[in-house]
mmCIF file of C-alpha atoms in Angstrom:
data_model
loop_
_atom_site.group_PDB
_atom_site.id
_atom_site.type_symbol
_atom_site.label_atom_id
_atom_site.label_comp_id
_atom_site.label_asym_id
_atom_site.label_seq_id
_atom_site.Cartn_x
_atom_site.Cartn_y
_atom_site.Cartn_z
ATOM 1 C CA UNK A 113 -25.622 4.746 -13.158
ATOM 2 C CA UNK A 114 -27.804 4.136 -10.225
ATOM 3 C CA UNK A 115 -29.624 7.351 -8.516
ATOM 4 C CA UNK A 116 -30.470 7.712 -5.098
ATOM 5 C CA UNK A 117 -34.538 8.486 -4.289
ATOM 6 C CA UNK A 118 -36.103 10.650 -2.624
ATOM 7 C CA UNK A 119 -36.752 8.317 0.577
ATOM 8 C CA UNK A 120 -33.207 7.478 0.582
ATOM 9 C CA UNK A 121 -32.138 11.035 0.225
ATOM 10 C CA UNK A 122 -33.979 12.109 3.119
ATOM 11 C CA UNK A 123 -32.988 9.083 4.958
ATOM 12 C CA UNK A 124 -29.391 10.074 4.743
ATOM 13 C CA UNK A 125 -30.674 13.726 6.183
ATOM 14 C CA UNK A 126 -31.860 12.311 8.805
ATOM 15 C CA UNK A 127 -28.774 10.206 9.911
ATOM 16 C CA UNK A 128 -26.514 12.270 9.080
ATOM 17 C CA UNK A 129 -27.751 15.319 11.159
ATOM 18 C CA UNK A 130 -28.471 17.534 7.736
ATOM 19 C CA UNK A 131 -31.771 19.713 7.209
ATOM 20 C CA UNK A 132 -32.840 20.004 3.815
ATOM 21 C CA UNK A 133 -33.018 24.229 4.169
ATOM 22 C CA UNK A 134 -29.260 24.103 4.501
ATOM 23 C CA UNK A 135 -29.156 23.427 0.971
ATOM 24 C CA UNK A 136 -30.721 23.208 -2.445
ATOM 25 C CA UNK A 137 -32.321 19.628 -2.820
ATOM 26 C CA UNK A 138 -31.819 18.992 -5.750
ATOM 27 C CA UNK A 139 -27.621 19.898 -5.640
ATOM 28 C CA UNK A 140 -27.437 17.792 -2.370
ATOM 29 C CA UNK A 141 -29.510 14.908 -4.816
ATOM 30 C CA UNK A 142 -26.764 14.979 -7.335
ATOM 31 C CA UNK A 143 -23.815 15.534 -4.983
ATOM 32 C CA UNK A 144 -25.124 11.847 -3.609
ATOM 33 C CA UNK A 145 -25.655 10.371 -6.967
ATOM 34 C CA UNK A 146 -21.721 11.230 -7.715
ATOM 35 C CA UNK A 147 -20.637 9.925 -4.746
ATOM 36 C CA UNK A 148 -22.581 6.786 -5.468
ATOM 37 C CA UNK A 149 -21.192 6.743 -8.792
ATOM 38 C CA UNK A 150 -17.873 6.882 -7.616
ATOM 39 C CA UNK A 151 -18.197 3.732 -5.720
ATOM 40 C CA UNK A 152 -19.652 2.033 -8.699
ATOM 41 C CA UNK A 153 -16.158 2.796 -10.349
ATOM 42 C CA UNK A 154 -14.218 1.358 -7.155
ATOM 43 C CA UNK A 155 -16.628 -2.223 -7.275
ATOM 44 C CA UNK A 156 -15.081 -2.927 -10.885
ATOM 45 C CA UNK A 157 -11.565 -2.737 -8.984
ATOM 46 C CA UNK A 158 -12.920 -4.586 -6.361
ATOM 47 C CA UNK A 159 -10.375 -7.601 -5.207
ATOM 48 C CA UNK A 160 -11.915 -10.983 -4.480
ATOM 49 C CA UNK A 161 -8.554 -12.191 -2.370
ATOM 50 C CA UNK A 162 -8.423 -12.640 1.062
ATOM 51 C CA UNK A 163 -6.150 -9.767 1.951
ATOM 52 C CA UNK A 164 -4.604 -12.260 4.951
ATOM 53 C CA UNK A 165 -3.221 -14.795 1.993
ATOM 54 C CA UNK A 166 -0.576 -12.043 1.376
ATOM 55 C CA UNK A 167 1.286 -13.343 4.575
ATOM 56 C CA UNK A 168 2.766 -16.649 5.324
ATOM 57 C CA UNK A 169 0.655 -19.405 6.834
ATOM 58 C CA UNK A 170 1.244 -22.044 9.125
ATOM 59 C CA UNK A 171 -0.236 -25.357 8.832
ATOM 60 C CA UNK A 172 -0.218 -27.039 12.404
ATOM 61 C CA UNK A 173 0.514 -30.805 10.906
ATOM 62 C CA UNK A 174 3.571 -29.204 9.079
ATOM 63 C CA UNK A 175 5.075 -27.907 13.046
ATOM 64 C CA UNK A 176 8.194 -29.898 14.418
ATOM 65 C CA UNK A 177 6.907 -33.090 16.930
ATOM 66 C CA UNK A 178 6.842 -31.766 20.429
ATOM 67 C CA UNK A 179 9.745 -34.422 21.926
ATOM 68 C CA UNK A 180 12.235 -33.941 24.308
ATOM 69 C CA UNK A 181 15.896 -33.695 22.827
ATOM 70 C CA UNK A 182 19.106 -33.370 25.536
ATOM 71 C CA UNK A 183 20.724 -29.908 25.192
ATOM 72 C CA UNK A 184 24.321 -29.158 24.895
ATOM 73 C CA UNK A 185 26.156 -30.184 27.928
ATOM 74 C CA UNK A 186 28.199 -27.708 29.875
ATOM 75 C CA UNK A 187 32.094 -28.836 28.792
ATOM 76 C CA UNK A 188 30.523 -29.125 25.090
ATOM 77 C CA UNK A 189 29.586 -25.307 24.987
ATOM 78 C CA UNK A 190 33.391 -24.358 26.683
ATOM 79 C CA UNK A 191 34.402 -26.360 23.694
ATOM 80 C CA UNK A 192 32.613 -24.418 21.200
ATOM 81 C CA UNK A 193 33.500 -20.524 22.569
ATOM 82 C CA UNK A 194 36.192 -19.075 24.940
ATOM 83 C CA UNK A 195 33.985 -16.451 25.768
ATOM 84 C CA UNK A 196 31.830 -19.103 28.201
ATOM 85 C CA UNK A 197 32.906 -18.163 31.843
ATOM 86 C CA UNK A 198 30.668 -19.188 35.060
ATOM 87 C CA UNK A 199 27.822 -20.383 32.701
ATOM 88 C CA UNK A 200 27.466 -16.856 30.715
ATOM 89 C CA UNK A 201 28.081 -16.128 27.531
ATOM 90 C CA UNK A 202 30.508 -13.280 27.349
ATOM 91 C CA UNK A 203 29.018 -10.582 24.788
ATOM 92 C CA UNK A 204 29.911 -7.105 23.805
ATOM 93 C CA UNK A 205 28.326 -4.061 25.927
ATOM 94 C CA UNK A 206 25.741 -2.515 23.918
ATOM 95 C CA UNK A 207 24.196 -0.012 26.771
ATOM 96 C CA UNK A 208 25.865 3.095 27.167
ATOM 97 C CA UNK A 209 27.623 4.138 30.848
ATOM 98 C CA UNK A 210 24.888 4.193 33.166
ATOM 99 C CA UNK A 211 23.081 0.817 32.254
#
């Protein structure tokens, strides 16, 4: 298990905005050596995956061409629904009164 020294211990002091009368050296010492040992457990655990493969990717060669295609023609869609009036789909209300 790997300790922390003295220059590192005081090191942390500093940064961290700690004087060493606030507490007995040599608990603070092993409080930090615990701590360090704790992230030598998590490091065996450690996952070399790139967390992004976990969603799908997109590979820009494997996108539709970018061509122009001729839509659906006006009597075509009046074909397809009765609920086509005035060029608007007709569609349930889903606001409440007062939309």
């Amino acid at each position: 298990m790997k300790t922390v020294d003295e220059t590192t211990l005081e090191n942390l002091l500093q940064l961290s905005r700690l004087s060493p009368e606030s507490t007995e050296m040599a608990t603070l010492k092993k409080q930090v050596d615990e701590i360090v040992g704790y992230f030598e457990i998590l490091s065996k655990y450690d996952d070399l995956e790139n967390p992004y493969d976990a969603y799908p990717s997109t590979d820009s060669e494997n996108l539709r061409d970018d061509t122009v295609v001729a839509g659906l023609e006006i009597p075509d869609v009046k074909q397809i629904t009765d609920k086509f009036m005035d060029g608007y789909f007709q569609v349930p209300k889903v606001l409440g009164e007062g939309a």
